[in-house]
Amino acid sequence: MPKINVLPKSIAELIAAGEVVERPASIVKEAVENSIDAGATHITVEIQHGGITYIRITDNGCGINSDDVPKAFLRHATSKIKQAVDLDSIATLGFRGEALAATSAVSRVELFTKTAEEDFGTHYKIEGGEEILYEEVGCPDGTTLIVRDLFYNTPARMKFLKKDVSEGTTVSAIIERQALSHPEIAFKLIRDGKQTLSTSGDGKLASAVYSVLGREIANTLISVDLTLDGVKVSGLVCKPVSCRASRAYQFTFLNGRYVQSGTITAATEQAYKNSAMVGKFPVFVLGVEIPYETVDVNVHPAKTQVRFSDEKRVFTAVYNAVKNAILSGDTRPEISVAPPKNNTFLHMTTHEYRQTAVNLPVQEQREEPKAIIKEEIVKPKAEPVRLKADNTPFFLRDEFKPNVPEKKVSVDIEKPEPIKEIPKVEPPQPKEQVVEKEYSPKEEIKLIGEAFNTYIVAQKGDSVFMIDKHAAHERILFNKLKENNVIESQALLIPITVKLIGDEYTAMVNNVDLLSSYGFEVEDFGNESIMVRAIPAMLAKDDAESTILEAASSLAQKGSVSLDRIDDILHTVACKAAIKAGYITSNIEKLNLAIKVLGDNDIMYCPHGRPVAFEIKKYNLEKYFGRIQ
Ligand code: ADP
Ligand code: MG
């Protein structure tokens, strides 16, 4: 590290002011940046009580010469800039020469440091800006900075600190960002004695992402790499289907450092337009490299907001880089013809389904199925509904049964015959309790078929409807959950741990009770992860982790608006429990879903606001084909 100079006042004033120690995370951020500037390959951060009582940053960087140590704690003392011209091309991370001075003014600081050239290291103590110890000491090469009792001498500022957990989480976010932007550095974070983050430092972004964001996210990422017009864009983005309910998983690094840039975020999100669902946000860890002269990082005192002299150039490069990645990656949603997950919708294997389908009258032209609703005023029995063609038994899921409370309802598929000739179904005993009801032609709902294993086509009255089966099912489940306001829970045989980040972790831990009333049994597992012991009964176990992640991100977003939070949890459960587009669905299930959707005006939109069905009027078809003028 070059010698430390004290900046002339004129230069110091050129640099935007605002180096204020606000919270433990501000100290950690500056100190870690110093360690990176010092060429460290291993950086360990330890905090206690969110960093309020204790912060330690240890690195194996170049160290500080003994003579320079006191100087490092003076304002505007820096080894990183000498003249005003340097400001334009500054490549190192911190450059205002104020961090150590500002920190030592409001806490008790202790420093151990040694350069490779020196035989001894230096031990230095400074409290409230007053030097109290300066001695030789034996210590390894590198620097250890210890900061105790933040704001001990300025109690007024202590008031603005948040709870230990929140402060700790903010520190954690700082380390996560640094770890993601420096895969070549091995980071460790220790919170109250527990190691909560550890990256390998193997230089691979994917390894860093795995450690920081967890396996679930790391597995969905595709790489980005494009240089356009002098702007280099590289990193990882998610497949469109893996977009999240919040922007919590978006990381932008400009010339190696974490920034927030509306331009880069907008360009990335624009690239997902039409391939991701509205209201979902891409996960990305993107590095953008451009000449230093074209960016003004000093716009914001915290140095995270950036502006570009040529916004359009940056936008275009990022947009194209991400778009290319999305198009080249295998980004199609998984179309499942695989056997269903335990409690799901599909009752037959693909093979069985095909066999059955061949024999089904509904598969033949002009023989559309017709619903005959049989209502029995008897206690519901768990009786399978049978397909007449081959007697394949299966049970209808409750939510597909027509809404006739307190009555057992079953639906048979009949070959369409003239209405009068429909054979009466033998009513079960006792006869007099059976009401048989046939849809009048006006309300009759016919299943025409299904396109792409996703859109059910049905006819009702004078209209044809296309129904998105996932959206419809999701809405039905959501309404049902809202009505009952109680979610049955199932214990997991083997509890799972889910790794979360920052706010999401805090949100989950703070909402353990709320979650438990909705069927999730979770507990704080430390290390920014939670242990999940039970999930709502309607969910497949395989969906547990992704459901938790989604619930966590919406909880983190919504803060404390309790009604919204409840709705969010219900949305997530409904969405995950609903039949997915692409799954194979039996004809009876299709028909029942159509009956549900077309008979209930509240099922217009899915809980995410996507439409559930659209209507084509017979009149318009006739006009289109020139049958009428
Ligand atoms: P700046 O980083 O803007 O120069 P700081 O107050 O953060 O100002 O640090 C002052 C100086 O102390 C740095 O310029 C650097 O020379 C030295 N320094 C601080 N931390 C370290 C470290 N971990 N390793 C080596 N040198 C350091
Ligand atoms: Mg610094």
XYZ file of C-alpha atoms in Angstrom, residues 172-173 175-188 196-219 221 235-236 249 251 253 283-285 499-501:
52
model
C -24.977 -9.270 6.681
C -26.336 -7.636 3.513
C -21.019 -8.863 3.367
C -23.336 -10.672 0.953
C -22.882 -7.929 -1.643
C -19.125 -7.932 -1.191
C -19.004 -11.706 -1.445
C -21.011 -11.607 -4.674
C -18.831 -8.941 -6.225
C -15.595 -10.624 -5.126
C -15.834 -14.353 -5.732
C -12.020 -14.410 -5.527
C -12.084 -13.431 -1.856
C -13.048 -15.888 0.872
C -15.468 -14.109 3.193
C -16.640 -15.260 6.584
C -23.535 -17.360 9.199
C -21.771 -16.999 5.877
C -18.714 -18.478 4.315
C -17.632 -18.239 0.707
C -14.893 -20.290 -0.878
C -13.029 -17.521 -2.655
C -12.508 -19.866 -5.617
C -13.125 -17.035 -8.060
C -16.373 -18.460 -9.446
C -19.455 -16.288 -9.270
C -21.670 -19.383 -9.185
C -19.929 -20.590 -6.005
C -20.443 -17.240 -4.334
C -24.105 -17.178 -5.376
C -24.583 -20.671 -4.013
C -23.164 -19.660 -0.623
C -24.994 -16.360 -0.413
C -28.385 -17.005 -1.997
C -28.743 -20.724 -1.449
C -29.087 -23.742 -3.661
C -32.659 -23.198 -4.842
C -31.789 -19.912 -6.511
C -28.309 -20.864 -7.655
C -29.765 -23.761 -9.618
C -29.412 -19.171 -13.025
C -23.009 -12.319 -14.386
C -25.990 -14.533 -13.744
C -32.551 -10.898 -5.178
C -27.574 -7.304 -7.237
C -22.110 -4.223 -9.428
C -33.200 -12.580 -9.853
C -29.860 -11.280 -11.042
C -26.263 -10.764 -10.067
C -31.655 -20.426 3.630
C -32.984 -16.892 3.333
C -31.379 -13.519 3.007
